[in-house]
Amino acid sequence: MDQESIQDNIDRYLSGEMNLDERREFELEVSQTPEIQRLLDFNRKLYKEIEVWGNQKLRKRLDDYYSAYLEESDFDNDQVGQADVDDPKVTTLNKTYRLSGPPWWRLGIAAGITGLLVVCMIFFIRQHQKVELTEETPTETQVDSLEEINPGDSLDDPSKDKQEKNGGQPEPQQSVPGTTKEKMIRSQPVYAFSNIKRLPKSSVRAVNYPQQLQYTFKNGMLILYGDPLIPPLRLKLFRQKGRLLLQFADDFFFIDPTETVRPLNPLGLLSVSDSQPLDESIRIRLANLQESKFTQSDLEVWIGTSPQQIYSFEEKNGKNALILGGLPEGENPLVYVVNGQTFFLVLGASVFELDNAVNQPTILRQINGASSANARIFEDSKEFERKVYKIQ
Amino acid sequence: MDDNYLIEELRNGNEDVIKYLYKHLPMVESWIQANNGSQQDALDLFQEAIIVFYRKVRDGNYSHDSRISTFLMAICRFQWYTTLKKKAKQQESFAQINLFSGQDTGNSSGEPKISQEELSLPNRESYLKNAIDELGEKCKAILEAAIFLNLKMEVIAQRFNFANAQSARQQKLQCLKRLRNKVSYEYVMSLD
């Protein structure tokens, strides 16, 4: 059996893809061939380790799902009070809610609110249609060329974009004014770039997310770098014989006063029991990704003039380059390449996600923390206070 | 969201639906709080229960006999009783237990002595984890999908734009080969 077939069989065996006969035959072969036995044991260990690693990643993602759940619950409470997704009565934003309590008056209120919203939307559309239609005609004409985007082009169709992200499920329309605006944007001509200049290399940054956690601890403020999306509830502080200990998920770290950025080295397995609250709290700030460690990316970024905020990934000097246009004067644009595959433009407090499949001038799409975890990693750092507990 | 739909979505690799499981958290919270636990305990247990549930679904071992909420609650109850038993045992011998389990520093009055060398010694976790982390993003994602999430090769082919299941398997084997080449056989085999 050649090396490739051996690996293939080992993989099918460890992944549980062999039927009973195949398993028996393979096990017999393993017992007679020490080399295959050796390879099988080696692979088994690696598979086990991938499971452990995957589990750690999943735990991290669970924190994100929990945050998403909390955000949606807050939203639900703002919208319709008591919410539960079990028994659909009212549908909005791709979610279903159950209105608990006596149904007649709750449904009455819901119908009233819906009616009021519809009236407001109709009024809003009528007011705005005039204004937006006048904006449809571009006022600037000094650009090199004009390009009409095909309304059916999926790259510029936000609803299709959302559909893809939802695994093919059509995104329900959130509000009529938003939809009208999207139609307006699609029907507007998108301009090409002119007068392009290279953005300094120092403004094009490669970052990894998440990174190894690092910290500084001075003037009673603990700043954590590397993962701005850590849910605050997952962080606990302890004092053990005067020394400060931070717990995050299952890991513990010593925190010593320091003005320099130091890595957080996990201390291994600890058992914490009988903790007593102390009369001490410490402020923690989760630094955003802009403050974390970055290197220079080799992506070329060019900035041109254009009456609209647009971008495109195009081949330039034989290399894939990003071209941005219509950015406001005076802002220092920063481009971040996260994990080598996701692209963001940060303009002051605004964050834009860039799709590297876009190869013709396309309007920049701004994202924000309320709708995207990606935006939150660049937005303002989170600050909060945590109580310290004493342990033996 | 219907239980069967949620399970089907998880099997198809749409992990995002996990967030809908958190609607069962308040039920677990009230039970844990009524049994001497905190909200944080409840959250930790609930996350563990989700992992158990997810793995069962992933491996095709989840039985549809009970509702997901009942399953999660049962896991949390079981885990909490186990934790309480452990706590009771720990309290019995608390005087002997040092903060660092299994390690007696013999230095109860001073600070624990841990040298930088000790902190930075490669252990099983960091050695293999670093090797995995050094793989390319795509390889990591394929190994996670194929081995941890146990997704079918057809699903992986679709997700990563491979021509078919066979080329997805080839990629998986290539990635495993890269991982094997990054680590020492002797060292890995010497680990627990």
mmCIF file of C-alpha atoms in Angstrom, chain A residues 4 7-8 11-12 15 17 37-39 41-43 45-59 61-63 65-66 68-69 72 84-87 94-96 166 169 208 233-234 236 240-243 245 250-251 254 265-267 269-274 339-341 386 391-392, chain B residues 1 5 15-16 18-20 22-23 25-26 29 40 43-44 47-48 50-51 54-55 58 67 90-91 94 97-101 107-112 114 116 119 124-125 128-129 132-133 137 140-141 143-144 147-150 153 169-170 172-173 176 179-180 183-186 188-192:
data_model
loop_
_atom_site.group_PDB
_atom_site.id
_atom_site.type_symbol
_atom_site.label_atom_id
_atom_site.label_comp_id
_atom_site.label_asym_id
_atom_site.label_seq_id
_atom_site.Cartn_x
_atom_site.Cartn_y
_atom_site.Cartn_z
ATOM 1 C CA GLU A 4 -1.085 8.130 0.205
ATOM 2 C CA GLN A 7 -2.967 8.166 5.069
ATOM 3 C CA ASP A 8 -6.330 7.991 3.366
ATOM 4 C CA ASP A 11 -8.163 9.326 7.998
ATOM 5 C CA ARG A 12 -11.242 7.326 7.096
ATOM 6 C CA SER A 15 -13.161 9.870 11.096
ATOM 7 C CA GLU A 17 -16.088 6.621 7.746
ATOM 8 C CA GLN A 37 0.518 1.363 13.780
ATOM 9 C CA ARG A 38 3.047 4.131 14.446
ATOM 10 C CA LEU A 39 1.381 6.461 11.946
ATOM 11 C CA ASP A 41 -1.040 6.522 16.867
ATOM 12 C CA PHE A 42 0.639 9.717 15.722
ATOM 13 C CA ASN A 43 -2.431 10.826 13.780
ATOM 14 C CA LYS A 45 -2.859 12.286 18.905
ATOM 15 C CA LEU A 46 -3.047 15.055 16.321
ATOM 16 C CA TYR A 47 -6.789 14.520 15.769
ATOM 17 C CA LYS A 48 -7.302 14.661 19.508
ATOM 18 C CA GLU A 49 -5.368 17.902 19.662
ATOM 19 C CA ILE A 50 -7.409 19.398 16.828
ATOM 20 C CA GLU A 51 -10.504 18.500 18.861
ATOM 21 C CA VAL A 52 -9.085 20.302 21.917
ATOM 22 C CA TRP A 53 -8.118 23.321 19.816
ATOM 23 C CA GLY A 54 -11.531 23.340 18.115
ATOM 24 C CA ASN A 55 -13.202 23.157 21.503
ATOM 25 C CA GLN A 56 -11.287 26.206 22.727
ATOM 26 C CA LYS A 57 -12.277 28.119 19.615
ATOM 27 C CA LEU A 58 -15.887 27.069 20.067
ATOM 28 C CA ARG A 59 -15.892 28.336 23.660
ATOM 29 C CA ARG A 61 -17.476 31.707 19.730
ATOM 30 C CA LEU A 62 -20.068 30.773 22.337
ATOM 31 C CA ASP A 63 -19.231 34.001 24.133
ATOM 32 C CA TYR A 65 -23.253 33.961 20.402
ATOM 33 C CA TYR A 66 -24.178 34.849 23.958
ATOM 34 C CA ALA A 68 -25.478 38.325 20.093
ATOM 35 C CA TYR A 69 -28.322 36.794 22.083
ATOM 36 C CA GLU A 72 -31.083 40.743 20.362
ATOM 37 C CA ASP A 84 -39.510 34.428 23.253
ATOM 38 C CA VAL A 85 -38.691 32.805 19.982
ATOM 39 C CA ASP A 86 -40.650 29.629 20.615
ATOM 40 C CA ASP A 87 -44.110 30.511 19.466
ATOM 41 C CA ASN A 94 -35.911 37.526 10.642
ATOM 42 C CA LYS A 95 -36.948 36.648 14.187
ATOM 43 C CA THR A 96 -40.159 35.564 15.776
ATOM 44 C CA ASN A 166 -27.700 34.174 5.636
ATOM 45 C CA GLN A 169 -32.304 32.797 3.203
ATOM 46 C CA ASN A 208 -4.351 39.079 13.472
ATOM 47 C CA LEU A 233 -18.598 38.931 32.493
ATOM 48 C CA ARG A 234 -15.943 36.399 31.541
ATOM 49 C CA LYS A 236 -12.758 37.921 37.096
ATOM 50 C CA GLN A 240 -3.965 35.984 46.328
ATOM 51 C CA LYS A 241 -1.453 36.939 49.015
ATOM 52 C CA GLY A 242 -1.444 40.494 47.759
ATOM 53 C CA ARG A 243 -0.874 39.581 44.147
ATOM 54 C CA LEU A 245 -4.809 37.388 39.400
ATOM 55 C CA ASP A 250 -10.463 28.692 32.200
ATOM 56 C CA ASP A 251 -7.132 30.509 32.269
ATOM 57 C CA PHE A 254 -0.772 37.161 37.127
ATOM 58 C CA ASN A 265 1.023 33.927 30.245
ATOM 59 C CA PRO A 266 -1.514 31.377 31.410
ATOM 60 C CA LEU A 267 -0.610 29.841 34.742
ATOM 61 C CA LEU A 269 -4.736 24.713 36.030
ATOM 62 C CA LEU A 270 -5.780 26.516 39.169
ATOM 63 C CA SER A 271 -8.492 25.716 41.599
ATOM 64 C CA VAL A 272 -10.181 28.715 43.144
ATOM 65 C CA SER A 273 -12.518 28.133 46.026
ATOM 66 C CA ASP A 274 -13.929 30.209 48.854
ATOM 67 C CA ASN A 339 -5.854 37.499 9.294
ATOM 68 C CA GLY A 340 -4.669 38.085 5.737
ATOM 69 C CA GLN A 341 -8.139 37.760 4.274
ATOM 70 C CA ARG A 386 -14.664 44.603 38.042
ATOM 71 C CA ILE A 391 -8.602 33.904 47.699
ATOM 72 C CA GLN A 392 -6.297 31.824 49.854
ATOM 73 C CA MET B 1 -37.190 28.236 16.121
ATOM 74 C CA TYR B 5 -34.865 22.909 12.146
ATOM 75 C CA GLU B 15 -23.449 27.356 13.619
ATOM 76 C CA ASP B 16 -25.000 30.793 13.954
ATOM 77 C CA ILE B 18 -26.524 28.419 18.472
ATOM 78 C CA LYS B 19 -27.489 31.887 19.662
ATOM 79 C CA TYR B 20 -31.127 30.778 19.700
ATOM 80 C CA TYR B 22 -29.634 30.949 24.851
ATOM 81 C CA LYS B 23 -33.364 31.495 25.167
ATOM 82 C CA LEU B 25 -30.573 30.080 29.730
ATOM 83 C CA PRO B 26 -33.034 31.869 32.090
ATOM 84 C CA GLU B 29 -30.245 30.375 35.786
ATOM 85 C CA GLN B 40 -21.989 33.141 36.287
ATOM 86 C CA LEU B 43 -23.701 30.680 32.257
ATOM 87 C CA ASP B 44 -20.577 28.489 32.512
ATOM 88 C CA GLN B 47 -22.062 26.878 27.725
ATOM 89 C CA GLU B 48 -20.674 23.452 28.617
ATOM 90 C CA ILE B 50 -24.255 23.601 24.582
ATOM 91 C CA ILE B 51 -20.878 22.067 23.717
ATOM 92 C CA TYR B 54 -23.403 20.436 19.688
ATOM 93 C CA ARG B 55 -20.957 17.518 19.731
ATOM 94 C CA ARG B 58 -22.314 16.849 15.092
ATOM 95 C CA ARG B 67 -36.745 18.606 23.541
ATOM 96 C CA GLN B 90 -12.659 20.313 48.549
ATOM 97 C CA GLN B 91 -13.915 22.077 51.657
ATOM 98 C CA PHE B 94 -9.298 22.827 52.164
ATOM 99 C CA ILE B 97 -5.205 22.576 49.199
ATOM 100 C CA ASN B 98 -2.851 25.069 47.737
ATOM 101 C CA LEU B 99 -3.968 27.449 45.047
ATOM 102 C CA PHE B 100 -1.860 25.490 42.602
ATOM 103 C CA SER B 101 -3.461 22.105 42.448
ATOM 104 C CA ASN B 107 5.965 28.310 51.143
ATOM 105 C CA SER B 108 2.651 29.147 52.680
ATOM 106 C CA SER B 109 3.679 32.541 54.027
ATOM 107 C CA GLY B 110 5.379 33.980 50.939
ATOM 108 C CA GLU B 111 4.303 34.328 47.366
ATOM 109 C CA PRO B 112 4.258 31.268 45.138
ATOM 110 C CA ILE B 114 7.163 30.426 39.737
ATOM 111 C CA GLN B 116 9.763 32.690 34.097
ATOM 112 C CA LEU B 119 5.904 29.781 32.866
ATOM 113 C CA ARG B 124 1.380 19.827 25.476
ATOM 114 C CA GLU B 125 -1.190 22.509 24.890
ATOM 115 C CA LEU B 128 0.560 21.504 19.525
ATOM 116 C CA LYS B 129 -1.591 24.625 19.603
ATOM 117 C CA ILE B 132 -1.840 24.339 14.492
ATOM 118 C CA ASP B 133 -1.798 28.130 14.692
ATOM 119 C CA GLU B 137 -5.960 30.179 7.721
ATOM 120 C CA LYS B 140 -6.993 25.619 9.951
ATOM 121 C CA ALA B 141 -10.538 26.218 8.782
ATOM 122 C CA LEU B 143 -9.261 20.897 9.746
ATOM 123 C CA GLU B 144 -11.717 22.529 12.105
ATOM 124 C CA ILE B 147 -12.252 17.004 12.279
ATOM 125 C CA PHE B 148 -13.791 19.140 14.992
ATOM 126 C CA LEU B 149 -17.143 19.911 13.390
ATOM 127 C CA ASN B 150 -17.155 16.548 11.606
ATOM 128 C CA MET B 153 -16.775 16.281 2.737
ATOM 129 C CA ARG B 169 -10.485 15.210 1.261
ATOM 130 C CA GLN B 170 -7.191 15.714 -0.605
ATOM 131 C CA LYS B 172 -7.652 17.863 4.361
ATOM 132 C CA LEU B 173 -4.909 15.227 3.977
ATOM 133 C CA LEU B 176 -2.686 17.128 8.080
ATOM 134 C CA LEU B 179 0.802 19.659 10.577
ATOM 135 C CA ARG B 180 2.702 16.373 10.928
ATOM 136 C CA VAL B 183 5.849 18.631 14.984
ATOM 137 C CA SER B 184 8.240 16.052 16.312
ATOM 138 C CA TYR B 185 6.880 12.520 16.365
ATOM 139 C CA GLU B 186 8.859 11.645 19.499
ATOM 140 C CA VAL B 188 4.021 14.253 20.434
ATOM 141 C CA MET B 189 4.088 10.572 21.344
ATOM 142 C CA SER B 190 5.639 11.359 24.716
ATOM 143 C CA LEU B 191 2.667 13.561 25.628
ATOM 144 C CA ASP B 192 -0.219 12.230 27.693
#
